Coordinates of C-alpha atoms in Angstrom, one line a residue:
X26 CA -15.4 10.9 30.1
X27 CA -15.5 14.1 27.3
X28 CA -12.1 15.6 26.2
X29 CA -11.8 19.8 26.5
X30 CA -9.3 22.2 23.8
X31 CA -8.7 25.8 23.4
X32 CA -8.2 27.1 20.0
X33 CA -8.1 30.5 19.8
X34 CA -11.3 31.8 22.0
X35 CA -12.8 29.3 21.7
X36 CA -12.9 26.3 23.9
X37 CA -14.6 22.8 22.1
X38 CA -15.9 20.0 24.2
X39 CA -16.1 16.2 22.3
X40 CA -18.0 14.0 24.5
X41 CA -16.2 10.7 24.5
X42 CA -13.4 9.2 22.9
X43 CA -16.1 8.5 19.8
X44 CA -16.9 12.0 18.9
X45 CA -13.7 13.8 19.1
X46 CA -11.8 10.3 16.8
X47 CA -14.7 11.1 14.3
X48 CA -14.3 15.0 14.7
X49 CA -10.4 14.4 14.1
X50 CA -10.5 12.9 10.6
X51 CA -9.8 14.6 7.9
X52 CA -13.5 15.3 5.9
X53 CA -15.0 12.3 3.9
X54 CA -19.0 12.7 2.6
X55 CA -19.4 10.0 4.5
X56 CA -19.0 10.6 8.3
X57 CA -21.0 14.3 6.6
X58 CA -23.4 12.2 5.8
X59 CA -23.5 10.1 8.7
X60 CA -23.9 13.9 11.2
X61 CA -20.5 12.5 13.0
X62 CA -18.0 14.8 11.0
X63 CA -16.6 18.3 12.7
X64 CA -18.6 21.2 11.7
X65 CA -15.5 22.8 10.8
X66 CA -11.9 23.0 10.2
X67 CA -11.3 25.3 13.2
X68 CA -13.3 21.9 15.7
X69 CA -11.3 19.2 13.4
X70 CA -7.9 20.9 14.3
X71 CA -9.4 21.3 18.2
X72 CA -9.7 17.5 18.1
X73 CA -7.3 16.6 16.7
X74 CA -4.9 19.0 19.5
X75 CA -7.0 17.1 22.1
X76 CA -6.3 13.6 20.3
X77 CA -2.9 14.0 20.1
X78 CA -2.4 14.6 24.2
X79 CA -4.4 11.5 24.2
X80 CA -2.0 8.4 25.8
X81 CA -2.2 4.8 24.0
X82 CA -3.4 3.2 26.8
X83 CA -6.6 5.4 27.1
X84 CA -7.6 4.1 23.8
X85 CA -7.8 0.5 25.4
X86 CA -10.0 1.4 28.5
X87 CA -12.6 3.1 27.1
X88 CA -13.9 1.0 23.5
X89 CA -15.9 2.6 20.5
X90 CA -18.8 0.1 20.4
X91 CA -19.6 -1.8 23.3
X92 CA -17.7 -4.8 24.7
X93 CA -20.5 -7.2 25.1
X94 CA -22.2 -6.2 22.4
X95 CA -19.8 -6.7 19.5
X96 CA -17.5 -9.7 18.6
X97 CA -15.4 -8.0 17.0
X98 CA -14.6 -5.7 19.8
X99 CA -14.4 -8.4 21.8
X100 CA -11.6 -9.9 19.4
X101 CA -9.9 -6.9 19.5
X102 CA -9.1 -6.9 22.9
X103 CA -9.1 -10.0 24.3
X104 CA -6.6 -10.3 20.8
X105 CA -4.1 -7.7 22.2
X106 CA -0.5 -8.4 22.4
X107 CA 0.2 -6.7 25.8
X108 CA 4.1 -7.2 25.8
X109 CA 4.4 -6.2 22.3
X110 CA 2.9 -2.9 23.0
X111 CA 4.7 -2.0 26.1
X112 CA 7.2 -1.1 24.1
X113 CA 5.2 2.6 23.3
X114 CA 2.3 1.9 25.8
X115 CA 4.3 5.2 27.9
X116 CA 3.8 7.9 24.6
X117 CA 0.3 9.7 23.5
X118 CA -0.9 10.0 19.9
X119 CA 1.6 12.4 19.1
X120 CA 4.5 11.3 20.9
X121 CA 3.3 7.6 18.5
X122 CA 3.8 9.5 16.1
X123 CA 6.8 11.5 16.0
X124 CA 7.9 7.5 17.2
X125 CA 6.9 6.0 13.7
X126 CA 8.7 9.0 11.9
X127 CA 11.7 8.5 13.9
X128 CA 14.9 6.1 13.2
X129 CA 13.9 3.9 15.9
X130 CA 10.6 3.0 14.0
X131 CA 12.3 0.1 12.4
X132 CA 10.5 -2.9 10.1
X133 CA 12.0 -4.6 13.1
X134 CA 10.5 -2.8 15.5
X135 CA 7.3 -2.6 13.5
X136 CA 7.3 -5.8 12.7
X137 CA 7.7 -6.8 17.0
X138 CA 5.3 -3.6 17.0
X139 CA 1.9 -4.9 15.4
X140 CA 0.3 -7.5 17.5
X141 CA 0.0 -4.5 20.4
X142 CA -1.1 -2.0 17.4
X143 CA -5.1 -1.7 18.2
X144 CA -7.0 -1.1 15.0
X145 CA -8.3 2.6 17.0
X146 CA -4.6 3.3 17.8
X147 CA -3.8 2.4 14.3
X148 CA -6.6 5.1 13.5
X149 CA -6.1 7.9 15.9
X150 CA -2.2 8.1 14.8
X151 CA -2.9 7.7 11.2
X152 CA -5.3 10.7 11.7
X153 CA -2.4 13.3 12.9
X154 CA -0.4 12.0 9.7
X155 CA -0.2 14.4 6.3
X156 CA -0.2 12.2 3.3
X157 CA 4.3 12.1 3.0
X158 CA 3.6 10.8 6.8
X159 CA 1.6 7.8 6.5
X160 CA 4.1 7.5 2.5
X161 CA 7.0 7.6 5.4
X162 CA 6.0 5.3 8.0
X163 CA 3.6 3.0 5.6
X164 CA 6.8 2.1 3.7
X165 CA 8.9 0.9 6.8
X166 CA 6.2 -1.9 7.8
X167 CA 7.0 -5.1 5.8
X168 CA 4.6 -7.5 6.0
X169 CA 5.5 -11.3 4.0
X170 CA 2.5 -13.9 3.6
X171 CA 2.8 -17.2 1.6
X172 CA 1.2 -20.0 -0.3
X173 CA 2.4 -21.0 -3.6
X174 CA 4.6 -17.4 -3.9
X175 CA 5.8 -15.0 -1.5
X176 CA 4.3 -11.7 -1.1
X177 CA 5.0 -8.5 0.4
X178 CA 9.3 -8.7 0.1
X179 CA 11.0 -6.1 0.4
X180 CA 11.3 -4.1 -3.6
X181 CA 8.3 -6.2 -4.6
X182 CA 4.5 -5.3 -5.6
X183 CA 2.4 -7.9 -7.1
X184 CA -0.8 -7.9 -9.4
X185 CA -4.5 -9.8 -8.9
X186 CA -5.4 -10.6 -12.1
X187 CA -8.9 -9.9 -12.7
X188 CA -10.2 -11.2 -15.2
X189 CA -14.1 -10.9 -14.8
X190 CA -16.7 -11.2 -17.2
X191 CA -20.5 -10.6 -17.6
X192 CA -21.2 -13.3 -18.0
X193 CA -18.4 -16.1 -17.1
X194 CA -17.7 -17.1 -20.1
X195 CA -14.6 -19.6 -20.2
X196 CA -13.2 -17.8 -23.2
X197 CA -13.6 -14.6 -22.3
X198 CA -12.0 -14.9 -18.7
X199 CA -9.3 -16.8 -20.4
X200 CA -8.4 -14.6 -23.2
X201 CA -8.0 -12.1 -20.1
X202 CA -6.2 -14.8 -17.8
X203 CA -3.7 -15.0 -21.1
X204 CA -3.7 -10.7 -21.7
X205 CA -2.3 -10.8 -18.0
X206 CA 0.0 -13.2 -17.4
X207 CA 1.4 -12.1 -21.2
X208 CA 2.4 -8.5 -19.3
X209 CA 3.6 -10.1 -16.3
X210 CA 0.3 -9.6 -13.7
X211 CA -1.5 -12.2 -11.9
X212 CA 1.5 -13.1 -9.4
X213 CA -0.4 -11.7 -5.8
X214 CA -3.4 -14.3 -7.1
X215 CA -6.2 -14.8 -10.6
X216 CA -8.9 -13.8 -9.1
X217 CA -12.3 -13.8 -10.9
X218 CA -15.6 -12.2 -9.0
X219 CA -17.9 -14.1 -10.8
X220 CA -21.4 -12.8 -12.1
X221 CA -23.5 -15.6 -11.1
X222 CA -23.0 -17.6 -7.7
X223 CA -24.0 -20.7 -9.2
X224 CA -22.4 -23.4 -7.3
X225 CA -21.7 -25.0 -10.2
X226 CA -21.0 -22.2 -12.5
X227 CA -18.0 -21.0 -9.2
X228 CA -16.6 -24.6 -9.2
X229 CA -16.2 -24.2 -13.7
X230 CA -14.2 -21.3 -12.9
X231 CA -12.2 -22.7 -10.3
X232 CA -11.6 -25.5 -12.7
X233 CA -10.8 -22.7 -15.1
X234 CA -8.3 -21.4 -13.2
X235 CA -6.5 -23.5 -11.7
X236 CA -5.9 -26.2 -14.7
X237 CA -3.8 -23.2 -16.5
X238 CA -2.0 -22.8 -13.5
X239 CA -1.4 -26.6 -13.0
X240 CA -0.5 -27.2 -17.2
X241 CA 2.2 -24.1 -16.5
X242 CA 3.4 -25.2 -13.6
X243 CA 2.5 -21.8 -12.7
X244 CA 3.5 -20.8 -9.3
X245 CA 0.6 -18.2 -7.8
X246 CA -2.8 -19.0 -6.6
X247 CA -6.2 -19.1 -7.6
X248 CA -9.3 -17.8 -6.6
X249 CA -13.2 -17.3 -7.3
X250 CA -14.2 -14.2 -5.2
X251 CA -17.8 -15.4 -3.1
X252 CA -19.3 -16.5 -0.5
X253 CA -17.6 -18.3 2.4
X254 CA -20.1 -20.9 3.0
X255 CA -19.6 -21.5 -1.3
X256 CA -16.0 -21.6 -1.0
X257 CA -16.6 -24.2 2.3
X258 CA -19.2 -26.7 0.3
X259 CA -17.3 -26.4 -2.9
X260 CA -14.5 -27.6 -0.9
X261 CA -16.6 -30.8 0.5
X262 CA -17.5 -31.6 -2.9
X263 CA -13.6 -31.9 -3.7
X264 CA -13.2 -28.4 -5.9
X265 CA -9.7 -26.5 -6.4
X266 CA -10.0 -24.5 -4.2
X267 CA -6.4 -22.5 -3.0
X268 CA -8.0 -19.4 -1.4
X269 CA -11.0 -18.4 0.3
X270 CA -12.6 -15.3 -0.2
X271 CA -14.7 -13.0 2.1
X272 CA -15.5 -9.4 2.5
X273 CA -15.6 -8.4 6.3
X274 CA -16.1 -5.1 8.0
X275 CA -15.2 -4.0 11.1
X276 CA -18.6 -4.6 13.1
X277 CA -20.5 -7.8 13.8
X278 CA -23.5 -5.8 13.1
X279 CA -21.6 -5.1 9.4
X280 CA -20.7 -8.3 8.8
X281 CA -24.4 -10.0 9.2
X282 CA -25.5 -7.9 7.0
X283 CA -22.7 -10.2 4.7
X284 CA -23.4 -13.0 5.8
X285 CA -20.5 -14.1 8.3
X286 CA -19.5 -14.4 11.7
X287 CA -16.1 -15.2 12.7
X288 CA -17.1 -18.3 13.6
X289 CA -17.6 -19.4 9.9
X290 CA -14.8 -17.8 8.8
X291 CA -12.4 -19.5 11.0
X292 CA -14.5 -22.2 9.0
X293 CA -13.9 -21.3 5.6
X294 CA -9.4 -20.9 7.8
X295 CA -9.8 -24.8 8.8
X296 CA -11.4 -25.9 5.1
X297 CA -8.9 -24.4 3.0
X298 CA -6.0 -25.4 5.4
X299 CA -7.1 -29.4 4.7
X300 CA -6.6 -29.3 1.7
X301 CA -2.5 -28.3 1.9
X302 CA -2.8 -26.7 -1.4
X303 CA 0.2 -24.3 -0.5
X304 CA 3.5 -25.1 -1.9
X305 CA 5.5 -22.4 0.9
X306 CA 3.2 -21.7 2.9
X307 CA -0.4 -21.4 4.3
X308 CA -1.8 -18.3 3.9
X309 CA -5.4 -18.9 2.1
X310 CA -7.7 -16.2 2.9
X311 CA -8.0 -13.4 0.9
X312 CA -10.1 -10.5 2.5
X313 CA -11.5 -7.0 1.6
X314 CA -12.9 -4.9 2.8
X315 CA -13.4 -0.6 2.5
X316 CA -14.3 2.7 4.1
X317 CA -17.9 3.4 3.9
X318 CA -19.4 0.0 3.9
X319 CA -20.4 -0.4 8.2
X320 CA -22.5 2.9 7.3
X321 CA -23.7 1.8 4.0
X322 CA -25.3 -1.7 6.7
X323 CA -26.5 1.1 9.4
X324 CA -24.4 -1.1 11.6
X325 CA -21.1 2.1 12.0
X326 CA -22.7 2.5 15.9
X327 CA -21.4 5.6 15.3
X328 CA -17.9 5.4 14.9
X329 CA -15.8 7.1 11.8
X330 CA -16.0 5.1 9.2
X331 CA -12.1 5.4 8.9
X332 CA -11.5 3.8 11.8
X333 CA -14.4 1.8 10.9
X334 CA -11.8 0.9 8.0
X335 CA -9.4 -0.3 10.4
X336 CA -11.1 -2.7 12.6
X337 CA -11.9 -4.6 9.9
X338 CA -9.0 -4.8 8.6
X339 CA -8.1 -6.3 12.5
X340 CA -10.5 -9.1 11.2
X341 CA -8.7 -10.1 9.2
X342 CA -5.8 -10.0 10.8
X343 CA -7.1 -12.8 13.1
X344 CA -6.9 -15.3 10.0
X345 CA -3.8 -15.2 8.9
X346 CA -4.0 -13.9 5.1
X347 CA -2.9 -13.4 2.3
X348 CA -3.7 -11.4 0.7
X349 CA -6.3 -8.0 2.0
X350 CA -7.5 -5.3 -0.3
X351 CA -9.3 -2.2 0.3
X352 CA -11.6 -1.6 -2.6
X353 CA -10.7 2.3 -1.7
X354 CA -13.3 4.5 -3.9
X355 CA -15.7 1.6 -4.8
X356 CA -18.5 2.3 -2.5
X357 CA -18.9 5.9 -4.4
X358 CA -18.8 9.2 -3.8
X359 CA -21.6 9.0 -0.8
X360 CA -18.2 8.1 1.5
X361 CA -15.2 9.2 -0.7
X362 CA -16.9 11.8 -2.5
X363 CA -13.7 12.9 -4.8
X364 CA -10.1 12.2 -5.9
X365 CA -8.9 13.8 -2.6
X366 CA -10.8 12.0 -0.2
X367 CA -10.1 8.2 -2.2
X368 CA -6.4 9.0 -2.5
X369 CA -6.1 10.4 1.6
X370 CA -8.4 6.8 2.3
X371 CA -5.9 4.9 0.4
X372 CA -3.3 6.0 2.2
X373 CA -4.7 5.7 5.9
X374 CA -5.9 2.2 4.9
X375 CA -3.0 1.1 3.8
X376 CA -0.6 2.4 6.6
X377 CA -2.8 1.4 9.3
X378 CA -3.0 -1.9 7.7
X379 CA 0.5 -2.0 7.8
X380 CA 0.9 -1.4 10.9
X381 CA -1.0 -3.7 12.6
X382 CA 0.6 -6.8 9.9
X383 CA -1.6 -6.9 7.9
X384 CA -0.6 -7.7 4.0
X385 CA -2.2 -4.9 2.6
X386 CA -2.9 -4.2 -1.1
X387 CA -4.9 -1.7 -2.9
X388 CA -8.0 -1.9 -5.6
X389 CA -7.0 1.9 -6.6
X390 CA -10.5 2.9 -8.1
X391 CA -13.8 4.5 -8.6
X392 CA -16.9 4.6 -9.4
X393 CA -17.8 6.6 -13.0
X394 CA -20.3 9.2 -11.0
X395 CA -17.4 10.3 -8.5
X396 CA -15.9 13.1 -9.0
X397 CA -12.8 11.6 -9.5
X398 CA -10.9 10.0 -13.2
X399 CA -7.3 8.4 -13.6
X400 CA -5.4 11.2 -13.5
X401 CA -6.4 11.1 -9.5
X402 CA -5.9 7.0 -9.9
X403 CA -2.2 7.0 -11.6
X404 CA -1.5 10.0 -8.3
X405 CA -3.1 7.8 -5.6
X406 CA -1.4 4.3 -7.2
X407 CA 2.2 6.1 -7.4
X408 CA 1.5 7.5 -3.6
X409 CA 1.5 3.1 -2.6
X410 CA 3.8 2.2 -4.7
X411 CA 5.9 4.6 -2.7
X412 CA 4.4 3.6 0.7
X413 CA 5.6 -0.2 -0.4
X414 CA 2.1 -1.6 -1.0
X415 CA 2.5 -5.3 -1.2
X416 CA -0.3 -5.7 -4.4
X417 CA -2.7 -3.9 -6.9
X418 CA -5.0 -4.9 -9.3
X419 CA -4.3 -6.2 -12.6
X420 CA -8.1 -5.6 -15.2
X421 CA -7.8 -5.6 -18.6
X422 CA -7.7 -1.9 -19.9
X423 CA -8.2 -0.9 -15.8
X424 CA -12.0 -1.1 -16.9
X425 CA -13.8 -4.4 -14.9
X426 CA -16.7 -4.9 -17.6
X427 CA -18.7 -6.6 -14.9
X428 CA -18.5 -4.8 -12.1
X429 CA -18.7 -2.0 -14.3
X430 CA -15.9 1.1 -12.6
X431 CA -12.6 2.2 -13.5
X432 CA -9.6 0.0 -11.3
X433 CA -6.0 0.0 -12.5
X434 CA -4.6 -1.8 -15.9
X435 CA -1.3 -4.1 -16.4
X436 CA -0.1 -0.9 -18.1
X437 CA -0.2 0.3 -14.8
X438 CA 1.8 -1.9 -13.3
X439 CA 4.6 -1.8 -15.5
X440 CA 4.8 1.6 -14.7
X441 CA 5.0 1.4 -10.8
X442 CA 7.8 -1.6 -11.5
X443 CA 9.8 0.7 -14.2
X444 CA 9.4 3.8 -12.5
X445 CA 10.1 2.4 -8.4
X446 CA 12.1 -0.4 -10.2
X447 CA 10.2 -3.3 -8.1
X448 CA 10.1 -6.9 -9.2
X449 CA 6.8 -9.1 -9.1
X450 CA 6.6 -12.4 -6.3
X451 CA 9.9 -13.8 -6.6
X452 CA 9.5 -17.8 -7.1
X453 CA 6.6 -15.7 -10.2
X454 CA 9.5 -13.7 -11.7
X455 CA 11.8 -17.0 -11.8
X456 CA 8.5 -19.0 -14.0
X457 CA 8.3 -15.6 -16.5
X458 CA 11.9 -15.9 -17.0
X459 CA 11.8 -19.5 -17.2
X460 CA 9.2 -19.6 -20.2
X461 CA 10.8 -16.8 -22.2
X462 CA 8.1 -13.6 -20.9
X463 CA 11.1 -12.2 -19.3
X464 CA 14.3 -11.2 -18.9
X465 CA 16.4 -11.7 -16.7
X466 CA 16.2 -8.4 -15.2
X467 CA 12.2 -8.7 -15.0
X468 CA 12.0 -6.5 -18.3
X469 CA 8.6 -8.3 -20.8
X470 CA 10.1 -9.9 -23.8
X471 CA 7.9 -9.1 -27.2
X472 CA 6.7 -12.9 -27.4
X473 CA 6.2 -14.8 -30.7
X474 CA 2.2 -15.5 -31.6
X475 CA 2.5 -19.6 -31.4
X476 CA 3.1 -18.7 -27.7
X477 CA 2.1 -21.7 -25.5
X478 CA 0.4 -19.8 -23.6
X479 CA -2.2 -18.2 -26.4
X480 CA -2.9 -21.9 -27.6
X481 CA -3.0 -22.9 -23.7
X482 CA -5.9 -20.2 -24.3
X483 CA -7.8 -21.1 -28.1
X484 CA -7.4 -25.1 -25.8
X485 CA -9.5 -23.7 -23.7
X486 CA -11.9 -21.6 -24.9

């Protein structure tokens, strides 16, 4: 169905909802690369005007990717909760934006609504929002998950301790883990991106993390970010797998490029839950997403990259994850050109995920060939903290020496905590106080040179 709207003396025509959504998207290099971006600011404004008047029900009736050809579309539509959606079913996209910013959109109301929000609806309303709107609305949406601690409670922000090493050296990894713990990081997970896909090497990393967690009774979870098939095989061999990781995208074809199907992810979920390693919950999945992944795989079907990102989050939602994060600036400037585009994408991704009930965190990051720097990341980090982000990354020195990109450091997390008064996951916060690394208010204390964590790092290496 074509959409028409007039701006000044010009009538703009959009062939279908797919084109309307793409041209209503704030400009980004990935959509320009795909040839689907608005040709001018006037055309973009015209698209947003038309989108604002579109009933939410109309989005449900016009799938952007064919139902019969794409299992992600089937997952979204078959799993849609019409009873939850009924609260806003009478609204247009513009009216939905107004409702989200009103006092009526309480945390409780948003939690009830989340199962009724499809990714296309979330993406559509985000395209009408200013950055401050994305922050305000996301802050009201609260998503709480549990495994060995509790992530996402109001007034908290967790940190994934990311101790990557260019050749998986146990001494280097152990040193980075202890460094992060001494700075109070690691409540989201201690999560390693392995340099090698060797099952034996991955098993060694899992045992290294598990030994540290078990020896010191740390209320957190470990993860080696390997392919779901490797995690399943390692579970079958008795490896200590806490969380099963997988990168996911917003189309069946793009997920095939990652070597996964929805059935395979379900198998990983079932395998991890069978171990019953959680102490306070059974959210055992960890997913990463990122704008541009479907386009880079030639699997975007002409859909804009931000809408596809929301669809990837809908894939994650279906498996009750503990953690989901957008690796927002990692894919490169071909998809998000500069700091301004990265900032916008991070706020969009966080808003859409939270609106759909996804425990959304963010790897606040950029590659060195993007038109961005650490000041841009400080701005995004601050905005996400204001928006109530579930977790961020903690990388030694903010420089990942294995993946070769720039992220956020243990010190950056301390800045956010002090600025916004944010706590860690409560179980982890209590543990830090018990072992003498923080005071009752959660402030770091000087650790003596002989602290048992430092001694443990030497023994493990």
